[in-house]
PDB file of C-alpha atoms in Angstrom:
ATOM      1  CA  MET A 913      12.346   8.723  17.005  1.00 96.00           C
ATOM      2  CA  LYS A 914      11.904   7.723  13.864  1.00 98.00           C
ATOM      3  CA  VAL A 915       8.487   7.793  11.354  1.00 98.00           C
ATOM      4  CA  PHE A 916       8.413   6.085   7.480  1.00 98.00           C
ATOM      5  CA  ILE A 917       5.777   7.053   5.443  1.00 98.00           C
ATOM      6  CA  SER A 918       4.870   4.841   2.040  1.00 98.00           C
ATOM      7  CA  ALA A 919       3.272   6.444  -0.113  1.00 98.00           C
ATOM      8  CA  ASP A 920       0.613   5.398  -3.491  1.00 98.00           C
ATOM      9  CA  ILE A 921      -0.427   7.262  -6.036  1.00 98.00           C
ATOM     10  CA  GLU A 922      -4.084   5.602  -6.561  1.00 98.00           C
ATOM     11  CA  GLY A 923      -5.296   6.548  -3.389  1.00 98.00           C
ATOM     12  CA  VAL A 924      -4.795  10.778  -3.466  1.00 98.00           C
ATOM     13  CA  THR A 925      -7.478  13.310  -3.444  1.00 98.00           C
ATOM     14  CA  GLY A 926      -8.768  13.628  -7.216  1.00 98.00           C
ATOM     15  CA  VAL A 927      -7.285  11.053  -9.282  1.00 98.00           C
ATOM     16  CA  THR A 928      -9.866   8.795 -10.887  1.00 98.00           C
ATOM     17  CA  THR A 929      -8.226   7.389 -13.395  1.00 97.00           C
ATOM     18  CA  TRP A 930      -5.553   5.189 -14.311  1.00 97.00           C
ATOM     19  CA  CYS A 931      -4.118   8.077 -16.947  1.00 97.00           C
ATOM     20  CA  GLU A 932      -3.123  10.123 -14.415  1.00 98.00           C
ATOM     21  CA  THR A 933      -1.250   7.694 -12.524  1.00 96.00           C
ATOM     22  CA  GLU A 934       0.851   6.804 -15.421  1.00 95.00           C
ATOM     23  CA  TYR A 935       3.772   9.399 -16.596  1.00 95.00           C
ATOM     24  CA  GLY A 936       2.169  11.470 -19.468  1.00 95.00           C
ATOM     25  CA  GLY A 937      -0.742  10.242 -19.088  1.00 95.00           C
ATOM     26  CA  GLU A 938      -3.498  13.626 -19.214  1.00 97.00           C
ATOM     27  CA  GLY A 939      -3.922  14.632 -15.394  1.00 96.00           C
ATOM     28  CA  TYR A 940      -0.550  13.057 -13.661  1.00 97.00           C
ATOM     29  CA  GLU A 941       1.557  15.745 -13.076  1.00 98.00           C
ATOM     30  CA  ALA A 942      -1.656  17.510 -10.760  1.00 98.00           C
ATOM     31  CA  ALA A 943      -2.083  13.936  -9.272  1.00 97.00           C
ATOM     32  CA  CYS A 944       2.276  13.949  -8.577  1.00 98.00           C
ATOM     33  CA  ARG A 945       1.612  17.137  -7.173  1.00 98.00           C
ATOM     34  CA  GLN A 946      -1.310  16.571  -4.549  1.00 98.00           C
ATOM     35  CA  MET A 947       0.438  12.961  -3.965  1.00 98.00           C
ATOM     36  CA  THR A 948       3.755  15.306  -2.800  1.00 98.00           C
ATOM     37  CA  LEU A 949       1.398  17.870  -0.916  1.00 98.00           C
ATOM     38  CA  GLU A 950      -0.708  15.671   1.469  1.00 98.00           C
ATOM     39  CA  VAL A 951       3.040  13.669   1.921  1.00 98.00           C
ATOM     40  CA  LYS A 952       4.120  17.054   3.058  1.00 98.00           C
ATOM     41  CA  ALA A 953       1.595  17.085   4.921  1.00 98.00           C
ATOM     42  CA  ALA A 954       1.948  13.824   6.735  1.00 98.00           C
ATOM     43  CA  CYS A 955       5.400  14.868   7.834  1.00 98.00           C
ATOM     44  CA  GLU A 956       4.745  18.022   9.048  1.00 98.00           C
ATOM     45  CA  ALA A 957       2.811  16.605  11.420  1.00 98.00           C
ATOM     46  CA  ALA A 958       5.167  13.907  12.567  1.00 98.00           C
ATOM     47  CA  MET A 959       8.594  17.240  12.259  1.00 98.00           C
ATOM     48  CA  GLU A 960       6.217  18.513  14.476  1.00 98.00           C
ATOM     49  CA  LEU A 961       5.652  16.286  17.116  1.00 97.00           C
ATOM     50  CA  GLY A 962       9.383  15.502  16.596  1.00 98.00           C
ATOM     51  CA  TYR A 963      10.349  12.878  14.856  1.00 98.00           C
ATOM     52  CA  GLU A 964      12.902  12.046  11.940  1.00 98.00           C
ATOM     53  CA  VAL A 965      10.754  10.938   8.903  1.00 98.00           C
ATOM     54  CA  ALA A 966      12.025   8.912   5.604  1.00 98.00           C
ATOM     55  CA  VAL A 967       9.528   8.057   2.616  1.00 98.00           C
ATOM     56  CA  LYS A 968       8.948   5.715   0.258  1.00 98.00           C
ATOM     57  CA  ASP A 969       7.847   6.612  -3.398  1.00 98.00           C
ATOM     58  CA  GLY A 970       5.665   3.514  -3.636  1.00 97.00           C
ATOM     59  CA  HIS A 971       3.674   3.753  -6.903  1.00 97.00           C
ATOM     60  CA  GLY A 972       4.980   3.344 -10.352  1.00 93.00           C
ATOM     61  CA  SER A 973       8.457   4.082 -11.247  1.00 95.00           C
ATOM     62  CA  ALA A 974       8.736   4.743  -7.781  1.00 95.00           C
ATOM     63  CA  ARG A 975       9.753   8.443  -8.826  1.00 97.00           C
ATOM     64  CA  ASN A 976       6.600  10.059  -8.522  1.00 98.00           C
ATOM     65  CA  ILE A 977       7.187  12.698  -5.524  1.00 98.00           C
ATOM     66  CA  ASP A 978       9.016  15.920  -5.719  1.00 98.00           C
ATOM     67  CA  MET A 979      12.009  16.223  -3.622  1.00 97.00           C
ATOM     68  CA  TRP A 980      11.716  19.701  -3.031  1.00 98.00           C
ATOM     69  CA  GLY A 981       8.084  20.031  -2.084  1.00 98.00           C
ATOM     70  CA  LEU A 982       8.831  18.297   1.162  1.00 98.00           C
ATOM     71  CA  PRO A 983      10.123  19.600   4.294  1.00 98.00           C
ATOM     72  CA  GLU A 984      13.777  20.119   4.728  1.00 98.00           C
ATOM     73  CA  GLY A 985      15.608  17.145   6.793  1.00 98.00           C
ATOM     74  CA  VAL A 986      13.160  14.652   5.206  1.00 98.00           C
ATOM     75  CA  GLU A 987      14.959  11.860   3.224  1.00 98.00           C
ATOM     76  CA  LEU A 988      13.206  10.524   0.441  1.00 98.00           C
ATOM     77  CA  ILE A 989      13.485   6.674  -0.794  1.00 98.00           C
ATOM     78  CA  ARG A 990      13.199   6.921  -4.665  1.00 97.00           C
ATOM     79  CA  GLY A 991      12.878   3.848  -7.075  1.00 97.00           C
ATOM     80  CA  TRP A 992      13.402   1.031  -5.979  1.00 95.00           C
ATOM     81  CA  ARG A 993      15.846  -2.266  -4.226  1.00 93.00           C
ATOM     82  CA  SER A 994      14.943  -5.494  -5.772  1.00 93.00           C
ATOM     83  CA  SER A 995      13.747  -6.997  -3.062  1.00 94.00           C
ATOM     84  CA  PRO A 996      10.266  -8.362  -1.644  1.00 94.00           C
ATOM     85  CA  GLU A 997       9.184  -5.753   0.814  1.00 93.00           C
ATOM     86  CA  THR A 998       8.552  -3.292  -2.649  1.00 94.00           C
ATOM     87  CA  MET A 999       6.647  -0.460  -1.005  1.00 97.00           C
ATOM     88  CA  MET A1000       8.251  -0.695   2.543  1.00 97.00           C
ATOM     89  CA  GLY A1001      11.713  -1.030   0.629  1.00 96.00           C
ATOM     90  CA  GLY A1002      14.260   0.937   3.655  1.00 97.00           C
ATOM     91  CA  LEU A1003      11.362  -0.141   6.813  1.00 98.00           C
ATOM     92  CA  ASP A1004      13.515  -1.595   9.725  1.00 97.00           C
ATOM     93  CA  GLY A1005      12.601  -2.405  13.691  1.00 96.00           C
ATOM     94  CA  SER A1006      14.480   1.621  14.212  1.00 97.00           C
ATOM     95  CA  PHE A1007      11.445   3.002  13.336  1.00 97.00           C
ATOM     96  CA  ASP A1008       8.498   3.667  15.627  1.00 97.00           C
ATOM     97  CA  ALA A1009       5.859   3.622  13.429  1.00 97.00           C
ATOM     98  CA  VAL A1010       4.430   3.675  10.135  1.00 98.00           C
ATOM     99  CA  LEU A1011       2.124   6.242   7.953  1.00 98.00           C
ATOM    100  CA  TYR A1012       0.206   5.215   4.947  1.00 98.00           C
ATOM    101  CA  ILE A1013      -0.626   8.271   2.677  1.00 98.00           C
ATOM    102  CA  GLY A1014      -2.408   7.543  -1.530  1.00 98.00           C
ATOM    103  CA  TYR A1015      -3.548   3.777  -0.717  1.00 98.00           C
ATOM    104  CA  HIS A1016      -5.976   2.194  -2.363  1.00 98.00           C
ATOM    105  CA  SER A1017      -8.934  -0.411  -2.278  1.00 98.00           C
ATOM    106  CA  PRO A1018      -7.456  -3.822  -3.901  1.00 97.00           C
ATOM    107  CA  GLU A1019      -9.217  -6.203  -5.970  1.00 96.00           C
ATOM    108  CA  GLY A1020     -11.885  -7.830  -5.260  1.00 96.00           C
ATOM    109  CA  MET A1021     -14.035  -4.519  -3.933  1.00 97.00           C
ATOM    110  CA  ASN A1022     -15.985  -2.186  -6.182  1.00 97.00           C
ATOM    111  CA  THR A1023     -14.982   0.980  -3.807  1.00 98.00           C
ATOM    112  CA  SER A1024     -13.060   2.390  -6.477  1.00 98.00           C
ATOM    113  CA  PRO A1025     -12.547   3.053 -10.161  1.00 97.00           C
ATOM    114  CA  MET A1026      -8.765   1.981  -9.370  1.00 96.00           C
ATOM    115  CA  ALA A1027      -8.817  -1.254  -7.648  1.00 97.00           C
ATOM    116  CA  HIS A1028      -6.294  -3.059  -7.575  1.00 96.00           C
ATOM    117  CA  THR A1029      -3.472  -4.743  -5.672  1.00 95.00           C
ATOM    118  CA  THR A1030      -0.309  -4.716  -7.255  1.00 89.00           C
ATOM    119  CA  GLU A1031      -1.297  -5.212 -10.580  1.00 85.00           C
ATOM    120  CA  HIS A1032      -4.509  -4.726 -11.616  1.00 85.00           C
ATOM    121  CA  GLU A1033      -3.869  -6.265 -15.376  1.00 87.00           C
ATOM    122  CA  TRP A1034      -2.904  -9.588 -13.507  1.00 90.00           C
ATOM    123  CA  PHE A1035      -5.306 -10.497 -10.849  1.00 92.00           C
ATOM    124  CA  ASN A1036      -8.688 -10.469  -9.579  1.00 95.00           C
ATOM    125  CA  TRP A1037      -8.369 -10.922  -6.296  1.00 96.00           C
ATOM    126  CA  VAL A1038      -4.988 -12.053  -3.420  1.00 97.00           C
ATOM    127  CA  LYS A1039      -6.707 -13.366  -0.242  1.00 97.00           C
ATOM    128  CA  ILE A1040      -4.316 -14.927   3.311  1.00 96.00           C
ATOM    129  CA  ASN A1041      -5.495 -17.171   4.973  1.00 96.00           C
ATOM    130  CA  GLY A1042      -8.919 -16.802   3.300  1.00 96.00           C
ATOM    131  CA  LYS A1043      -9.235 -12.999   4.208  1.00 96.00           C
ATOM    132  CA  LEU A1044      -9.338 -10.386   1.080  1.00 97.00           C
ATOM    133  CA  ALA A1045      -5.198  -8.867   1.181  1.00 96.00           C
ATOM    134  CA  SER A1046      -4.552  -5.066   0.018  1.00 97.00           C
ATOM    135  CA  GLU A1047      -1.468  -3.221  -0.472  1.00 97.00           C
ATOM    136  CA  PHE A1048      -2.041  -2.122   2.981  1.00 97.00           C
ATOM    137  CA  SER A1049      -2.247  -5.171   4.526  1.00 96.00           C
ATOM    138  CA  LEU A1050       0.478  -7.224   3.000  1.00 96.00           C
ATOM    139  CA  ASN A1051       2.514  -4.222   4.040  1.00 97.00           C
ATOM    140  CA  ALA A1052       1.472  -3.376   7.146  1.00 96.00           C
ATOM    141  CA  LEU A1053       2.481  -7.349   7.781  1.00 95.00           C
ATOM    142  CA  TYR A1054       5.025  -7.037   7.096  1.00 96.00           C
ATOM    143  CA  ALA A1055       5.690  -3.764   9.310  1.00 96.00           C
ATOM    144  CA  ALA A1056       3.897  -5.675  11.892  1.00 95.00           C
ATOM    145  CA  ASP A1057       6.564  -8.497  11.490  1.00 95.00           C
ATOM    146  CA  MET A1058       9.481  -6.076  11.769  1.00 94.00           C
ATOM    147  CA  GLY A1059       7.428  -4.555  15.257  1.00 95.00           C
ATOM    148  CA  VAL A1060       6.372  -1.605  14.310  1.00 96.00           C
ATOM    149  CA  PRO A1061       2.902  -0.630  14.560  1.00 96.00           C
ATOM    150  CA  SER A1062       0.851   0.931  11.341  1.00 96.00           C
ATOM    151  CA  VAL A1063      -1.305   4.023  12.481  1.00 97.00           C
ATOM    152  CA  PHE A1064      -2.366   6.210  10.208  1.00 98.00           C
ATOM    153  CA  LEU A1065      -3.631   5.788   6.682  1.00 98.00           C
ATOM    154  CA  SER A1066      -4.850   7.866   3.838  1.00 98.00           C
ATOM    155  CA  GLY A1067      -6.913   6.949   0.522  1.00 98.00           C
ATOM    156  CA  ASP A1068     -10.474   6.570  -1.033  1.00 98.00           C
ATOM    157  CA  LYS A1069     -13.201   5.444   1.574  1.00 98.00           C
ATOM    158  CA  GLY A1070     -12.779   1.487   1.063  1.00 98.00           C
ATOM    159  CA  ILE A1071      -8.929   1.160   1.441  1.00 98.00           C
ATOM    160  CA  CYS A1072     -10.194   2.908   5.045  1.00 98.00           C
ATOM    161  CA  ASP A1073     -12.501   0.294   6.040  1.00 98.00           C
ATOM    162  CA  HIS A1074     -10.475  -2.515   4.741  1.00 97.00           C
ATOM    163  CA  ALA A1075      -7.491  -1.244   6.921  1.00 97.00           C
ATOM    164  CA  LYS A1076      -9.930  -0.776   9.710  1.00 95.00           C
ATOM    165  CA  ASP A1077     -10.695  -4.586   9.450  1.00 93.00           C
ATOM    166  CA  TYR A1078      -7.254  -5.373  10.390  1.00 92.00           C
ATOM    167  CA  TYR A1079      -6.122  -2.521  12.769  1.00 92.00           C
ATOM    168  CA  LYS A1080      -9.031  -1.867  14.369  1.00 90.00           C
ATOM    169  CA  ASP A1081      -7.003   1.369  16.344  1.00 92.00           C
ATOM    170  CA  ILE A1082      -5.627   2.802  13.139  1.00 96.00           C
ATOM    171  CA  VAL A1083      -6.271   6.876  12.321  1.00 97.00           C
ATOM    172  CA  THR A1084      -7.691   7.193   8.504  1.00 98.00           C
ATOM    173  CA  VAL A1085      -8.889   9.583   6.501  1.00 98.00           C
ATOM    174  CA  ALA A1086     -10.869   9.479   3.140  1.00 98.00           C
ATOM    175  CA  THR A1087      -9.898  11.638   0.989  1.00 98.00           C
ATOM    176  CA  LYS A1088     -13.025  10.315  -1.430  1.00 98.00           C
ATOM    177  CA  GLU A1089     -15.437   7.537  -2.805  1.00 98.00           C
ATOM    178  CA  GLY A1090     -15.285   5.861  -5.177  1.00 98.00           C
ATOM    179  CA  THR A1091     -18.931   4.960  -7.308  1.00 97.00           C
ATOM    180  CA  GLY A1092     -18.517   2.912 -10.755  1.00 98.00           C
ATOM    181  CA  ASN A1093     -15.453   4.645 -12.500  1.00 97.00           C
ATOM    182  CA  SER A1094     -16.637   7.900 -10.739  1.00 98.00           C
ATOM    183  CA  THR A1095     -14.639   9.722  -7.562  1.00 98.00           C
ATOM    184  CA  TRP A1096     -16.508  12.421  -5.172  1.00 98.00           C
ATOM    185  CA  SER A1097     -13.358  13.892  -3.603  1.00 98.00           C
ATOM    186  CA  LEU A1098     -13.025  16.229  -0.761  1.00 98.00           C
ATOM    187  CA  HIS A1099     -11.719  19.803  -2.169  1.00 98.00           C
ATOM    188  CA  PRO A1100      -7.535  18.838  -2.030  1.00 98.00           C
ATOM    189  CA  ALA A1101      -6.786  21.662   0.890  1.00 98.00           C
ATOM    190  CA  THR A1102      -9.266  20.144   3.029  1.00 98.00           C
ATOM    191  CA  SER A1103      -8.108  16.396   2.946  1.00 98.00           C
ATOM    192  CA  LEU A1104      -4.459  18.269   3.522  1.00 98.00           C
ATOM    193  CA  LYS A1105      -5.597  19.297   6.510  1.00 98.00           C
ATOM    194  CA  LEU A1106      -7.534  16.468   8.310  1.00 98.00           C
ATOM    195  CA  ILE A1107      -4.082  14.796   7.327  1.00 98.00           C
ATOM    196  CA  LYS A1108      -1.679  16.936   9.458  1.00 98.00           C
ATOM    197  CA  GLU A1109      -4.838  16.542  11.900  1.00 98.00           C
ATOM    198  CA  GLY A1110      -4.778  12.413  11.023  1.00 98.00           C
ATOM    199  CA  VAL A1111      -1.340  12.096  11.384  1.00 98.00           C
ATOM    200  CA  ARG A1112      -0.806  14.147  14.778  1.00 98.00           C
ATOM    201  CA  LYS A1113      -3.628  11.847  16.686  1.00 98.00           C
ATOM    202  CA  ALA A1114      -1.848   8.554  15.203  1.00 97.00           C
ATOM    203  CA  LEU A1115       1.532   9.276  16.551  1.00 97.00           C
ATOM    204  CA  SER A1116      -0.015  10.558  19.861  1.00 95.00           C
ATOM    205  CA  GLN A1117      -1.731   7.195  21.167  1.00 90.00           C
ATOM    206  CA  ILE A1118       0.480   4.549  19.435  1.00 90.00           C
ATOM    207  CA  LYS A1119      -0.243   1.073  20.354  1.00 85.00           C
ATOM    208  CA  PRO A1120       2.174  -1.836  20.462  1.00 81.00           C
ATOM    209  CA  VAL A1121       1.766  -3.955  17.777  1.00 83.00           C
ATOM    210  CA  ALA A1122      -0.607  -7.299  18.571  1.00 71.00           C
ATOM    211  CA  PRO A1123       1.430 -10.648  18.647  1.00 64.00           C
ATOM    212  CA  LEU A1124       1.665 -12.561  15.125  1.00 66.00           C
ATOM    213  CA  LEU A1125      -0.862 -14.971  15.983  1.00 67.00           C
ATOM    214  CA  GLU A1126      -0.293 -17.346  12.295  1.00 85.00           C
ATOM    215  CA  LYS A1127       1.815 -19.979  12.060  1.00 88.00           C
ATOM    216  CA  GLU A1128       1.865 -20.104   8.572  1.00 94.00           C
ATOM    217  CA  TYR A1129       0.268 -17.359   5.946  1.00 97.00           C
ATOM    218  CA  GLN A1130      -2.176 -19.481   2.902  1.00 97.00           C
ATOM    219  CA  MET A1131      -2.066 -16.981  -0.356  1.00 98.00           C
ATOM    220  CA  ASP A1132      -4.068 -17.408  -2.763  1.00 98.00           C
ATOM    221  CA  ILE A1133      -4.076 -15.289  -6.055  1.00 97.00           C
ATOM    222  CA  TYR A1134      -6.591 -15.794  -8.349  1.00 97.00           C
ATOM    223  CA  PHE A1135      -4.835 -14.503 -12.068  1.00 97.00           C
ATOM    224  CA  LYS A1136      -6.757 -13.180 -14.938  1.00 96.00           C
ATOM    225  CA  GLU A1137      -5.210 -15.496 -17.687  1.00 96.00           C
ATOM    226  CA  HIS A1138      -4.707 -18.770 -16.690  1.00 97.00           C
ATOM    227  CA  GLN A1139      -1.130 -18.126 -18.407  1.00 96.00           C
ATOM    228  CA  LYS A1140       0.338 -16.155 -15.347  1.00 95.00           C
ATOM    229  CA  ALA A1141      -1.443 -18.538 -13.204  1.00 97.00           C
ATOM    230  CA  ARG A1142       0.478 -22.136 -14.895  1.00 97.00           C
ATOM    231  CA  MET A1143       3.872 -19.780 -14.620  1.00 96.00           C
ATOM    232  CA  ALA A1144       3.267 -18.385 -11.168  1.00 96.00           C
ATOM    233  CA  SER A1145       2.570 -22.017  -9.876  1.00 97.00           C
ATOM    234  CA  TRP A1146       5.940 -23.273 -10.697  1.00 97.00           C
ATOM    235  CA  TYR A1147       7.505 -21.207  -7.693  1.00 97.00           C
ATOM    236  CA  PRO A1148       8.445 -23.852  -5.384  1.00 97.00           C
ATOM    237  CA  GLY A1149       5.719 -24.820  -3.467  1.00 97.00           C
ATOM    238  CA  ALA A1150       2.987 -23.723  -5.503  1.00 98.00           C
ATOM    239  CA  GLN A1151      -0.181 -25.447  -6.394  1.00 98.00           C
ATOM    240  CA  LEU A1152      -2.204 -24.625  -9.402  1.00 98.00           C
ATOM    241  CA  LEU A1153      -6.132 -24.986  -7.708  1.00 98.00           C
ATOM    242  CA  GLU A1154      -7.657 -24.537 -10.187  1.00 97.00           C
ATOM    243  CA  SER A1155      -7.164 -22.949 -13.853  1.00 98.00           C
ATOM    244  CA  ASN A1156      -6.195 -19.441 -12.895  1.00 97.00           C
ATOM    245  CA  LEU A1157      -6.208 -20.132  -8.987  1.00 98.00           C
ATOM    246  CA  VAL A1158      -2.846 -21.239  -7.447  1.00 98.00           C
ATOM    247  CA  ARG A1159      -2.102 -21.287  -3.282  1.00 98.00           C
ATOM    248  CA  TYR A1160       1.190 -21.034  -1.534  1.00 98.00           C
ATOM    249  CA  THR A1161       1.642 -21.607   2.105  1.00 98.00           C
ATOM    250  CA  ALA A1162       4.294 -19.490   3.357  1.00 97.00           C
ATOM    251  CA  LYS A1163       6.047 -20.288   6.813  1.00 95.00           C
ATOM    252  CA  ASP A1164       6.377 -16.452   7.802  1.00 95.00           C
ATOM    253  CA  VAL A1165       6.044 -13.442   7.197  1.00 95.00           C
ATOM    254  CA  ASN A1166       9.461 -13.307   4.957  1.00 95.00           C
ATOM    255  CA  ASP A1167       8.756 -16.116   3.431  1.00 97.00           C
ATOM    256  CA  LEU A1168       5.479 -15.137   2.228  1.00 97.00           C
ATOM    257  CA  MET A1169       6.778 -11.206   0.738  1.00 96.00           C
ATOM    258  CA  VAL A1170       9.961 -13.411  -0.666  1.00 97.00           C
ATOM    259  CA  ALA A1171       6.982 -15.867  -2.769  1.00 96.00           C
ATOM    260  CA  LYS A1172       5.040 -12.687  -3.470  1.00 94.00           C
ATOM    261  CA  MET A1173       7.765 -10.908  -4.917  1.00 93.00           C
ATOM    262  CA  PHE A1174       8.584 -14.434  -7.565  1.00 94.00           C
ATOM    263  CA  MET A1175       4.771 -15.151  -8.318  1.00 92.00           C
ATOM    264  CA  THR A1176       3.587 -11.713  -8.582  1.00 85.00           C
ATOM    265  CA  GLU A1177       6.069 -10.343 -10.796  1.00 74.00           C
ATOM    266  CA  ILE A1178       6.202 -12.946 -13.327  1.00 61.00           C
TER     267      ILE A1178
END
């Protein structure tokens, strides 16, 4: 049995400002330490149930997690694979479940001071088939297309509520709640305890992935700068609907992920 963990940092307990998420920024080392501890808690819970674990460091340089802070036997994927799956790089159909640690509210929600989708400086929001998308919803869709269920998520309360809009059976742990430029966090040790309990619960009640019913995926991206929207509109099949709004209709999930890679990383 195998579990894949995709980890980010903005949803980690206590992390409140952008500088804490950036190499060399004030509070960055503390954020990385808590990120490592929260991933460790998830790993320990999965391993206690007999799962092999692979972790994808999915933030920034993808070199934030301290390898020595993880249990022996865990495999860690660092850096970027230069491929469309980004934060899910390494996942394939051989895994039994996906866990998400340290995830955050998407751009377009007011539930985190660091709400964003892919790049905070670039987009006001991203929607798929008219519904607000997040890094979680995009990554979970990628996993579902492979037949791998998304069973657990930890992060701010906004992303926990958002995740349940997509997957009602997912187990979530809200490590904090955001208001304006503030966060109200659990004690770090409490978060670790709840993550372990949540992962145990999630992995003991895995349900099959629901069929992917969508015949196509309409992706709308509202850019903050009209120049970036114009650049993205040159992707084959993309349409510039307004000065800052670009639409692309994908025929399947792989097509969607490839388009997202080129249109949002220009």
